[in-house]
Tab-separated table of N, CA and C in Angstrom:
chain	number	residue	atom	x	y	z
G	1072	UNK	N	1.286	41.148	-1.095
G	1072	UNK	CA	0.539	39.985	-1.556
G	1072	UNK	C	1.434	39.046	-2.366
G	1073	UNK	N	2.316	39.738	-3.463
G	1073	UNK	CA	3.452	38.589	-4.117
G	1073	UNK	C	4.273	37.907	-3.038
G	1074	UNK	N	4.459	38.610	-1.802
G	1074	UNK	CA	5.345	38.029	-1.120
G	1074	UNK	C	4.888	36.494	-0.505
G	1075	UNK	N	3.473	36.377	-0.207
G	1075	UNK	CA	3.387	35.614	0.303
G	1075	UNK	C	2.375	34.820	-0.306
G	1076	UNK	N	2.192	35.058	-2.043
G	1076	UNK	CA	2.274	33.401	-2.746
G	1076	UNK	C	3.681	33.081	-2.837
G	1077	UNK	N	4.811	34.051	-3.110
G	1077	UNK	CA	6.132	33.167	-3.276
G	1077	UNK	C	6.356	32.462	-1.706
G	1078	UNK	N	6.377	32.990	-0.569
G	1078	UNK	CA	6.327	32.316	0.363
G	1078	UNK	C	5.205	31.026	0.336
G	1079	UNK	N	4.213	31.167	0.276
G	1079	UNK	CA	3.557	29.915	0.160
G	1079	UNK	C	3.800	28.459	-0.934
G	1080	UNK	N	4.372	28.715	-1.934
G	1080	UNK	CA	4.828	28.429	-2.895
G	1080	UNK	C	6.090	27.611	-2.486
G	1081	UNK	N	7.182	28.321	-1.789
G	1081	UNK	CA	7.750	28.056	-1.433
G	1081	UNK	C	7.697	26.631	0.036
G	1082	UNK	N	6.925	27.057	0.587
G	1082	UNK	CA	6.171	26.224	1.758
G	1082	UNK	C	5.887	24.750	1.177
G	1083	UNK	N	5.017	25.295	0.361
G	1083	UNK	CA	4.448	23.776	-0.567
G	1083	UNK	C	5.312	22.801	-0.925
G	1084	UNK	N	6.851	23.551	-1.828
G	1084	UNK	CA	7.477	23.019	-2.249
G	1084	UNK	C	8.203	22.321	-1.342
G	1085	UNK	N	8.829	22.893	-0.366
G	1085	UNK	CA	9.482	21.611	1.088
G	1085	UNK	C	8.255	20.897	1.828
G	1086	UNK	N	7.426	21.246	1.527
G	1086	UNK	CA	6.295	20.186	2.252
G	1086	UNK	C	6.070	18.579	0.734
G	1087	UNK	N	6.228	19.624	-0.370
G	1087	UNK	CA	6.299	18.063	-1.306
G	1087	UNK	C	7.014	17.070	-1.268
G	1088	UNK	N	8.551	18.105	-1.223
G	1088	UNK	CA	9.582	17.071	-1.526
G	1088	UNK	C	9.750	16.533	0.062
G	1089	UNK	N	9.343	16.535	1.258
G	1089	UNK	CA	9.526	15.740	2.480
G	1089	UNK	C	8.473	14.704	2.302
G	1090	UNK	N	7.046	15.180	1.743
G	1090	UNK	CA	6.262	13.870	1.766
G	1090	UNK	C	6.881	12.849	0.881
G	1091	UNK	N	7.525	13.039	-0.410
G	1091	UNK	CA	7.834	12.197	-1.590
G	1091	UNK	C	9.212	11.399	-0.734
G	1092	UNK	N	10.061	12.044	0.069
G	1092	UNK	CA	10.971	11.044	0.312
G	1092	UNK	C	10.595	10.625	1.739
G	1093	UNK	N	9.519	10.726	2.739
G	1093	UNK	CA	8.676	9.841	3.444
G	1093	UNK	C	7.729	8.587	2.521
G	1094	UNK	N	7.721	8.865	1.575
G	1094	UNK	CA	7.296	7.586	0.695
G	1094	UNK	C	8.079	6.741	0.415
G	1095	UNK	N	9.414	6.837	0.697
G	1095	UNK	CA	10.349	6.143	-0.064
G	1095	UNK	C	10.564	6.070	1.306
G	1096	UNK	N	10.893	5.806	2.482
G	1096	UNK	CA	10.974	5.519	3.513
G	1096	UNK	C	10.022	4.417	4.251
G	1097	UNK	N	8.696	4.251	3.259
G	1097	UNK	CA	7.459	3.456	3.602
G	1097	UNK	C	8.143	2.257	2.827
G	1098	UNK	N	8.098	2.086	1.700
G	1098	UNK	CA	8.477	0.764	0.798
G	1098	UNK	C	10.142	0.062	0.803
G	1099	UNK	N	11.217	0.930	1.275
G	1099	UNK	CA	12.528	0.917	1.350
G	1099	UNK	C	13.328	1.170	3.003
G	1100	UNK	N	13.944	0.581	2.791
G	1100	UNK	CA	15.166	0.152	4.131
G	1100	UNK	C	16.297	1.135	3.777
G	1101	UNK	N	16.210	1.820	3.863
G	1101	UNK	CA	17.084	3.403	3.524
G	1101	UNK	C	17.509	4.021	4.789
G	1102	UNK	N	18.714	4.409	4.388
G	1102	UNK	CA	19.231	5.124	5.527
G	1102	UNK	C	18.440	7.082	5.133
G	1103	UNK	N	18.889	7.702	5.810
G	1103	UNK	CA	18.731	9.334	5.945
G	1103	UNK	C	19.346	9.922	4.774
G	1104	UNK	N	20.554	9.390	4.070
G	1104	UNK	CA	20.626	9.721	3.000
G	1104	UNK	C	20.425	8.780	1.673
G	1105	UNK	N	19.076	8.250	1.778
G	1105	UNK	CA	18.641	7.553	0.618
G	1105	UNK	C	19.333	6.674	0.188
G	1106	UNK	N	20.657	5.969	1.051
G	1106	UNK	CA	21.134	4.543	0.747
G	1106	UNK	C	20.555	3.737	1.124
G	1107	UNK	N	19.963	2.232	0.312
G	1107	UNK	CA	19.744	1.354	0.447
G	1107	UNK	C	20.993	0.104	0.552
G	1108	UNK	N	20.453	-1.070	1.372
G	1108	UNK	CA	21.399	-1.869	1.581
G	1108	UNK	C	22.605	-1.690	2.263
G	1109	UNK	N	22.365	-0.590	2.814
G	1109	UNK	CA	23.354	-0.430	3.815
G	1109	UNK	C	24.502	-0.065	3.014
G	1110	UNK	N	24.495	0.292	1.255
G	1110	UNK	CA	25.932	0.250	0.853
G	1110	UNK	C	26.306	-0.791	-0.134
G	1111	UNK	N	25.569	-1.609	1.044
G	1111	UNK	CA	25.666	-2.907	0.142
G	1111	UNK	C	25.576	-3.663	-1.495
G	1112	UNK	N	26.418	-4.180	-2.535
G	1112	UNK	CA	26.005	-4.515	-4.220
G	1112	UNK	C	24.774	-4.911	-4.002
G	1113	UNK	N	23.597	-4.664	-4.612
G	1113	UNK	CA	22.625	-5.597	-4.817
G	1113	UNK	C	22.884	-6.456	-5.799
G	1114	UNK	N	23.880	-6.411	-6.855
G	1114	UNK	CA	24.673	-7.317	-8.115
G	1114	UNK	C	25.232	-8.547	-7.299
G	1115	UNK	N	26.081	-8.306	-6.271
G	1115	UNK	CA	26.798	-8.993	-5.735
G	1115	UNK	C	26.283	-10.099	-4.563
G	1116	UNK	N	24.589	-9.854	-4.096
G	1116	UNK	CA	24.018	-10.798	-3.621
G	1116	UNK	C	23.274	-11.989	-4.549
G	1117	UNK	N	22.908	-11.222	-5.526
G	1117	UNK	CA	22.036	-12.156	-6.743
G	1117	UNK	C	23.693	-12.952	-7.725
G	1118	UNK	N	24.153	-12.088	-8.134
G	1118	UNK	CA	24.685	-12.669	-9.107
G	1118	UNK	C	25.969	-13.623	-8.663
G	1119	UNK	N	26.563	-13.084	-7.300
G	1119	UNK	CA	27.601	-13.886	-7.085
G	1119	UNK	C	27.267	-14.625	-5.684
G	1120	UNK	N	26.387	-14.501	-5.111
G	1120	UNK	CA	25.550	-15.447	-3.888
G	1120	UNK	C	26.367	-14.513	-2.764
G	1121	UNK	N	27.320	-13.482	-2.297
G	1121	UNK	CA	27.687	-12.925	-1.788
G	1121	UNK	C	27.555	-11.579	-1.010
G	1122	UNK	N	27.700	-10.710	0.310
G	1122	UNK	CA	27.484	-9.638	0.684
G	1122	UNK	C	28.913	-8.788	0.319
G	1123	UNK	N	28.512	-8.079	-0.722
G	1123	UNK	CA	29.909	-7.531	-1.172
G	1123	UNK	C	29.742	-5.702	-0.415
G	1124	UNK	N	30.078	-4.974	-0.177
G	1124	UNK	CA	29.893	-3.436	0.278
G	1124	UNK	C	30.369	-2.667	-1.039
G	1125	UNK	N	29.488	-1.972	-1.796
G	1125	UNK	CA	29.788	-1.127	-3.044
G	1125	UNK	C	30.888	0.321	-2.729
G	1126	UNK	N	30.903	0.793	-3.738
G	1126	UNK	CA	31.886	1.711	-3.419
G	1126	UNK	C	31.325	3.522	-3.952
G	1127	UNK	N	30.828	4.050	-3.354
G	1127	UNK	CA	30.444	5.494	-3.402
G	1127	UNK	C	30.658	5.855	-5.513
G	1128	UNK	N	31.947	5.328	-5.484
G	1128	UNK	CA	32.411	5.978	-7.017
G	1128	UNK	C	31.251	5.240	-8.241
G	1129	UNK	N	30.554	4.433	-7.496
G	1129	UNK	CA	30.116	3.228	-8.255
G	1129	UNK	C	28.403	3.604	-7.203
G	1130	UNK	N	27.208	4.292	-7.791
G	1130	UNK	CA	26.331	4.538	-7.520
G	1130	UNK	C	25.582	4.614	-8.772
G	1131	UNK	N	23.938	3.965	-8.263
G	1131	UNK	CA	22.975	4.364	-9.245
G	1131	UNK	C	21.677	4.562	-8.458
G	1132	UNK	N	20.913	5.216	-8.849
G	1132	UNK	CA	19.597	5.537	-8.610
G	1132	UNK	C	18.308	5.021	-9.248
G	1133	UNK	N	17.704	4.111	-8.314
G	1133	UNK	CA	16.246	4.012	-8.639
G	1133	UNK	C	15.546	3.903	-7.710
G	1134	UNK	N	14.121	4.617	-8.124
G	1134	UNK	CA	13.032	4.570	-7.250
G	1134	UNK	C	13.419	5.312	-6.125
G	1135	UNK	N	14.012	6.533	-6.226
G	1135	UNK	CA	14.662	7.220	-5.831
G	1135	UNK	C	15.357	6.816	-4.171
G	1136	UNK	N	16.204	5.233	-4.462
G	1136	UNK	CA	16.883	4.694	-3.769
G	1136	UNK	C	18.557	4.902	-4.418
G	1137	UNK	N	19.437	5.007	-3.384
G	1137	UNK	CA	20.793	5.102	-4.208
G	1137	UNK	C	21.162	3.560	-3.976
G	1138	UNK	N	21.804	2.903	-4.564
G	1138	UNK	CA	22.609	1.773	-4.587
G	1138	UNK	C	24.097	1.845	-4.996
G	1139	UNK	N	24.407	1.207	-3.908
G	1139	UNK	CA	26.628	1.447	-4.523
G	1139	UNK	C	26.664	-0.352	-5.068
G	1140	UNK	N	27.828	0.062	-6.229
G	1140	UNK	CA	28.211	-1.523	-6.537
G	1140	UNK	C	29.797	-1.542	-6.148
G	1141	UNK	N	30.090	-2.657	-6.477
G	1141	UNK	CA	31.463	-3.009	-6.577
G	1141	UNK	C	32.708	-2.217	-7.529
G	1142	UNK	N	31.861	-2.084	-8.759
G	1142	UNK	CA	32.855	-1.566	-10.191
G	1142	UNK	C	31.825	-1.587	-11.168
G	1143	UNK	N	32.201	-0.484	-11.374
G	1143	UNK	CA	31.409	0.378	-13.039
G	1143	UNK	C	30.986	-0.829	-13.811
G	1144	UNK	N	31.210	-2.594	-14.002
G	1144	UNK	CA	30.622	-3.582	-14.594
G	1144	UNK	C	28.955	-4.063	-13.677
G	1145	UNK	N	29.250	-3.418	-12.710
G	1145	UNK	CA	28.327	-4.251	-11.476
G	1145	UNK	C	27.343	-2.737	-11.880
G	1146	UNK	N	27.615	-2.083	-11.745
G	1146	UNK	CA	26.749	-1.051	-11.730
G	1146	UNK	C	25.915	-0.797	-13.058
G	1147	UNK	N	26.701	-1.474	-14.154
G	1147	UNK	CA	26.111	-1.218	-15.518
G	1147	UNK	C	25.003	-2.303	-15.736
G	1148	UNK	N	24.884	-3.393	-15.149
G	1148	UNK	CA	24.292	-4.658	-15.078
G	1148	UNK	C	22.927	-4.743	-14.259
G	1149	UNK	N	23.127	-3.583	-13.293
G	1149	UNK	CA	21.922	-3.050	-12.545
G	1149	UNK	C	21.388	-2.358	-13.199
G	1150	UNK	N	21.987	-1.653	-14.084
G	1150	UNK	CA	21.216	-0.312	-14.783
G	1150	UNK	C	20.107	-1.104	-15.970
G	1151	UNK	N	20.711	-2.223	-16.166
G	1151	UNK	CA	20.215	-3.321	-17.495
G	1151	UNK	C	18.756	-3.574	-16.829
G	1152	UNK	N	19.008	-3.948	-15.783
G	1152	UNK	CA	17.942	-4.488	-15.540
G	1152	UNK	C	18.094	-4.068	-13.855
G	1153	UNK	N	17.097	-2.868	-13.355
G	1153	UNK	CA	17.105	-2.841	-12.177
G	1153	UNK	C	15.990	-3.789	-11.144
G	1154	UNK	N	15.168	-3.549	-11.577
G	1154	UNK	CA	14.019	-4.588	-11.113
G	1154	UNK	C	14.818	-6.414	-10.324
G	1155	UNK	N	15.753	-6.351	-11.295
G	1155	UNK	CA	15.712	-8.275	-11.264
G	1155	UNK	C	16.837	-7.966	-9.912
G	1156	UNK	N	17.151	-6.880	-9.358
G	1156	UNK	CA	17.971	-6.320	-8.459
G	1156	UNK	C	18.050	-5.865	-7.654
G	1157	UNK	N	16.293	-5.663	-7.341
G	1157	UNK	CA	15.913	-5.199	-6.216
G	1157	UNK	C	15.909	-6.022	-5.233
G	1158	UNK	N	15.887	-5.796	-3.519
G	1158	UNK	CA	15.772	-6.510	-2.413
G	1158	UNK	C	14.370	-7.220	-2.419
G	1159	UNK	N	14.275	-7.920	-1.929
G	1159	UNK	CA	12.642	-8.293	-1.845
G	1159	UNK	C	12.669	-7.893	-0.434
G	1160	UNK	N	11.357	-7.370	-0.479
G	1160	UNK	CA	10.505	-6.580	0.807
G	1160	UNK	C	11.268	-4.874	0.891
G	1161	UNK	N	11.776	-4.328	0.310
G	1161	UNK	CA	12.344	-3.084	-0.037
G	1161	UNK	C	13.462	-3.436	0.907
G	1162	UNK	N	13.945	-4.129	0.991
G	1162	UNK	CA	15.497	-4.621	2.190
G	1162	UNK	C	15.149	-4.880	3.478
G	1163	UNK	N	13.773	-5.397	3.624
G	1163	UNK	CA	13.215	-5.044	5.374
G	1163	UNK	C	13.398	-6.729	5.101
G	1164	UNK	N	13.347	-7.374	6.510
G	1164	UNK	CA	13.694	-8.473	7.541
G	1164	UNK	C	12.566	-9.557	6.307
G	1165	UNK	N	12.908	-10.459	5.778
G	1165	UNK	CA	11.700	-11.335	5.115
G	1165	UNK	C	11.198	-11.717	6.525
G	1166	UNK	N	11.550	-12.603	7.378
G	1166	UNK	CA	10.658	-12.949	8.207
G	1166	UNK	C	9.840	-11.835	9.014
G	1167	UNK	N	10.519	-10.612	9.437
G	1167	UNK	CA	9.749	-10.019	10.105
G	1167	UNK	C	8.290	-9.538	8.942
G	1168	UNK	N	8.573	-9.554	7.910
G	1168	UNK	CA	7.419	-9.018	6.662
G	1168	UNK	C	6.352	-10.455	6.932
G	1169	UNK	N	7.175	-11.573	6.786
G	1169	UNK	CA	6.353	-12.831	6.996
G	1169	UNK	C	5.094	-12.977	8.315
G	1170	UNK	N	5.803	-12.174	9.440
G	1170	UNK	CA	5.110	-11.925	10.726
G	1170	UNK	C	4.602	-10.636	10.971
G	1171	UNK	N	4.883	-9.911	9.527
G	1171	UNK	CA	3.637	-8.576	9.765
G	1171	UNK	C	4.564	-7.229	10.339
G	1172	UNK	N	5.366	-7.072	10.066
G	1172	UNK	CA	6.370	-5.645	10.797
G	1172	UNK	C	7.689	-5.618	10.047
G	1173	UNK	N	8.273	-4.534	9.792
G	1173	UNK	CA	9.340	-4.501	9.433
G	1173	UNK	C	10.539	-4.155	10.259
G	1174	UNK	N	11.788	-5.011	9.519
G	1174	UNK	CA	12.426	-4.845	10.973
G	1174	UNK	C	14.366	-4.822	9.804
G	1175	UNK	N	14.698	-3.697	10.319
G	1175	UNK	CA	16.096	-3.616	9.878
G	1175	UNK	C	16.737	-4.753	9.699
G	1176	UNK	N	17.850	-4.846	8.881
G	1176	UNK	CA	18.579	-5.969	8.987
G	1176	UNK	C	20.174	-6.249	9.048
G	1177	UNK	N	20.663	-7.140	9.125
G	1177	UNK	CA	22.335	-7.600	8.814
G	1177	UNK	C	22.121	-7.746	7.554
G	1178	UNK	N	23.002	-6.864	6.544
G	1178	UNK	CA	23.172	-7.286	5.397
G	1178	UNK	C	24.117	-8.464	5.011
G	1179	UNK	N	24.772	-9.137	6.031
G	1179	UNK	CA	25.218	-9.956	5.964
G	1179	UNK	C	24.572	-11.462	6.126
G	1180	UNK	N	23.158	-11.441	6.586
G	1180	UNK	CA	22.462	-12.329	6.594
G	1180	UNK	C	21.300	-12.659	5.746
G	1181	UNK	N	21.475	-12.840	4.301
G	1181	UNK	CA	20.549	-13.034	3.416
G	1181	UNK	C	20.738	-15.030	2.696
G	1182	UNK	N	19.292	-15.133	1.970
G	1182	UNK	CA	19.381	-16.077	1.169
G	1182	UNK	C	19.508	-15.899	-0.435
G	1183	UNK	N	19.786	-16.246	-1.013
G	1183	UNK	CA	19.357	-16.182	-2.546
G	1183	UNK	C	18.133	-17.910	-2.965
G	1184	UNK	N	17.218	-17.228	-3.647
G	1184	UNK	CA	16.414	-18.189	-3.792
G	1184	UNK	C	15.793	-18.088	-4.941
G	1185	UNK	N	15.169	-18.949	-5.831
G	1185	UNK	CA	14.373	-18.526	-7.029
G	1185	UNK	C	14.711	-17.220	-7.497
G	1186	UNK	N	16.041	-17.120	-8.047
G	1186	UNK	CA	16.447	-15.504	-8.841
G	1186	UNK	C	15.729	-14.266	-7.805
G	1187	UNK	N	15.581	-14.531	-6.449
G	1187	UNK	CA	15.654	-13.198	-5.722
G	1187	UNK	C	16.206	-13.608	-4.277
G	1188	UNK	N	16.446	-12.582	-3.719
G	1188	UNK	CA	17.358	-12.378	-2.618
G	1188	UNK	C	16.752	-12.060	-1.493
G	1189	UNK	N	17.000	-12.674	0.059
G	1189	UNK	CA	15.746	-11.829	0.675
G	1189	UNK	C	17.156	-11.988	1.907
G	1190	UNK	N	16.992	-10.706	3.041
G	1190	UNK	CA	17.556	-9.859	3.980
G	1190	UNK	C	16.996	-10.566	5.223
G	1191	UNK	N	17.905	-10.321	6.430
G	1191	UNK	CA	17.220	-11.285	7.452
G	1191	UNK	C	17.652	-10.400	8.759
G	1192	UNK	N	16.726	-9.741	9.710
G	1192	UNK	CA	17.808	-9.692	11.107
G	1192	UNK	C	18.903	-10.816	11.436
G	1193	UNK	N	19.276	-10.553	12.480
G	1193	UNK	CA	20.173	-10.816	13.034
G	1193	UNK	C	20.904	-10.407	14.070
G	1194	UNK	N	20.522	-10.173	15.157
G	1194	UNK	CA	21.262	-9.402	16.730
G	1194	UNK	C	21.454	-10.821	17.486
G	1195	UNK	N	21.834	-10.228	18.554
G	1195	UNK	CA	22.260	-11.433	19.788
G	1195	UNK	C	21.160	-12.421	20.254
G	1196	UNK	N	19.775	-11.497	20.407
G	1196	UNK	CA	18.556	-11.989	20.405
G	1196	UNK	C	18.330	-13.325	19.506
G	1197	UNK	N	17.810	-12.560	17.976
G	1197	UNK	CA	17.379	-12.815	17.138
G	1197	UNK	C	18.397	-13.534	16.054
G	1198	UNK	N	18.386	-14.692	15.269
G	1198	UNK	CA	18.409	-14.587	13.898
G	1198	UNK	C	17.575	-15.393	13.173
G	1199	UNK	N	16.810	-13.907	12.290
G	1199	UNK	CA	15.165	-14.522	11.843
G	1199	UNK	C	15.769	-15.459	10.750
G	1200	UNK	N	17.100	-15.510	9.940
G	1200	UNK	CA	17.115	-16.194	8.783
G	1200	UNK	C	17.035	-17.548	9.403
G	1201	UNK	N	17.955	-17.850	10.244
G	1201	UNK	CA	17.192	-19.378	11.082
G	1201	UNK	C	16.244	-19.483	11.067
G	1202	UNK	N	15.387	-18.711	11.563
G	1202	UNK	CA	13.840	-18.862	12.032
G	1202	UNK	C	13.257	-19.271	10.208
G	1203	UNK	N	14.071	-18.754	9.485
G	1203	UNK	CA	13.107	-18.751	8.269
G	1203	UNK	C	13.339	-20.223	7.670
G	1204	UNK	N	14.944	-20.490	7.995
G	1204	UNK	CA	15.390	-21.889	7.440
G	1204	UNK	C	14.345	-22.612	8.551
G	1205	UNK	N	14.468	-22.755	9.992
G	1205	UNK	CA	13.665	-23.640	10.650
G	1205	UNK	C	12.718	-24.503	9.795
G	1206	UNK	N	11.491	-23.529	9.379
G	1206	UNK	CA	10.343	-23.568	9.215
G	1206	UNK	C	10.370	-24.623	8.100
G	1207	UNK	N	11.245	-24.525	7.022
G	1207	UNK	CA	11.106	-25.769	6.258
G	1207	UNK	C	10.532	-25.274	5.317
G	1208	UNK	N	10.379	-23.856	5.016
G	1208	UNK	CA	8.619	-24.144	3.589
G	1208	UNK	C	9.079	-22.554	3.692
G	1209	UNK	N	10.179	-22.378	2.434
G	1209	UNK	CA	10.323	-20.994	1.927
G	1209	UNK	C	9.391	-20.666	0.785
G	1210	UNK	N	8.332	-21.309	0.512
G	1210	UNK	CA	7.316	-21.076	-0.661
G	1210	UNK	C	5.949	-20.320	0.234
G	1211	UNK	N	5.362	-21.198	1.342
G	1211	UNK	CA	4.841	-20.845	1.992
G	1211	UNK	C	5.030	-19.214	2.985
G	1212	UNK	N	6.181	-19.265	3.359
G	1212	UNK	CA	6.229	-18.106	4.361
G	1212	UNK	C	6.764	-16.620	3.220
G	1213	UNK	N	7.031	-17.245	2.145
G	1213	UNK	CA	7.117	-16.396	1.329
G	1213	UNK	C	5.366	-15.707	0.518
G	1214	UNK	N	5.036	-16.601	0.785
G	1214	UNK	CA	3.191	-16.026	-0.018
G	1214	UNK	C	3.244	-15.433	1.110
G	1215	UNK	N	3.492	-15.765	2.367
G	1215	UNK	CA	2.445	-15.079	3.906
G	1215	UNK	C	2.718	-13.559	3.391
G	1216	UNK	N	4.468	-13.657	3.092
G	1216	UNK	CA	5.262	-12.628	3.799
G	1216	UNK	C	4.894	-11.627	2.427
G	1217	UNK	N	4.631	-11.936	0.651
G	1217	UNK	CA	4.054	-11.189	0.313
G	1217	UNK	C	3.001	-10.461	-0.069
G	1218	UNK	N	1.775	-11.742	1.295
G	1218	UNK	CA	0.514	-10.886	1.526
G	1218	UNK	C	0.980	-9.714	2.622
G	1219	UNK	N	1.257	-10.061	3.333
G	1219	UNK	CA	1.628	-8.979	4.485
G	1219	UNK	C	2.557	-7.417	3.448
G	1220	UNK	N	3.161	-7.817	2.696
G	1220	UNK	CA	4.252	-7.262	2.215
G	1220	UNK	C	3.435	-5.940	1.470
G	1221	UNK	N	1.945	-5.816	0.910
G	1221	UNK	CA	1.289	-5.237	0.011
G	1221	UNK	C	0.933	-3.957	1.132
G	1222	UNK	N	0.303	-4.330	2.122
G	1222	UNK	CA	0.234	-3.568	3.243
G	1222	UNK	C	0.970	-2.997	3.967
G	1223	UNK	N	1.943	-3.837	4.227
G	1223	UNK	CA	3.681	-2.969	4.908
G	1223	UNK	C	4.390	-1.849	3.866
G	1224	UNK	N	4.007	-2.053	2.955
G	1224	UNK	CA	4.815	-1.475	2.000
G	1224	UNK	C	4.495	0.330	2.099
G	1225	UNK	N	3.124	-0.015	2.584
G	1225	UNK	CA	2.794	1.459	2.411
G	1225	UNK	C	1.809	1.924	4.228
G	1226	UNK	N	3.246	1.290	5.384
G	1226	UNK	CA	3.382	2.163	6.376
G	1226	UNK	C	4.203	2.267	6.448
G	1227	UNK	N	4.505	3.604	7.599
G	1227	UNK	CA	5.750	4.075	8.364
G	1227	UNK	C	6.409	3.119	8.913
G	1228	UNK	N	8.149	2.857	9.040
G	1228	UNK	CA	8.683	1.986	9.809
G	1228	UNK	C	8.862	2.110	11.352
């Protein structure tokens, strides 16, 4: 009988911790090992208008997302204030959030706008950040995209 509450116990416990990081898979653009941004500074899109690629030695954790920066200054500046550093739409496509789906992106194709940063596809097909400049009215497709955004946030990609 002990054997199999510790077995059950045990059960529970990998059934928690898979649902808790399937949650973080609902709100965030994360790879398999809990990198966000592909790697990418989130310091280095806001603060210097740039796609800089962080460096492993230079990691922090929130919201149980990892983020790499540039250098132990970039990383300390996130830690100050992580929030003002986050991706908008958890790093998913603004336009595709704007049109209701989330959709991976080029971290090389973002805007900076009103002190936040927003991520854009980009394949041979597609590039939604055009589609987003097109439109003329980043105030507008930005309300759409964070009504849609309340609801996306919490499905599967």
């Amino acid at each position: 009988m002990k054997t199999i509450k510790i077995l059950s116990l045990m059960v529970l416990t990998v059934w928690a911790t898979s649902c808790i990081q399937a949650q973080d898979k609902q709100a965030y653009n994360i790879d398999n090992s809990g990198v966000g941004l592909q790697g990418y500074s989130p310091v280095s899109y806001l603060d210097l208008g740039k796609a800089q690629l962080g460096k492993k030695d230079y990691k922090a954790t929130h919201e149980g997302v990892t983020y790499y920066f540039t250098s132990a200054d970039q990383k300390a500046t996130f830690k100050k204030n992580p929030k003002k550093y986050l991706p908008q739409y958890g790093g998913y496509c603004a336009f595709g959030v704007y049109a209701g789906a989330k959709f991976r992106v080029d971290p090389n194709n973002f805007i900076v706008k009103d002190g936040k940063y927003f991520l854009y596809l980009n394949n041979l097909e597609v590039d939604a950040k055009q589609l987003w400049e097109d439109e003329n009215n980043h105030s507008d497709l930005k309300k759409k995209a964070d009504s849609n955004w309340e609801k996306l946030s919490k499905t599967y990609n």
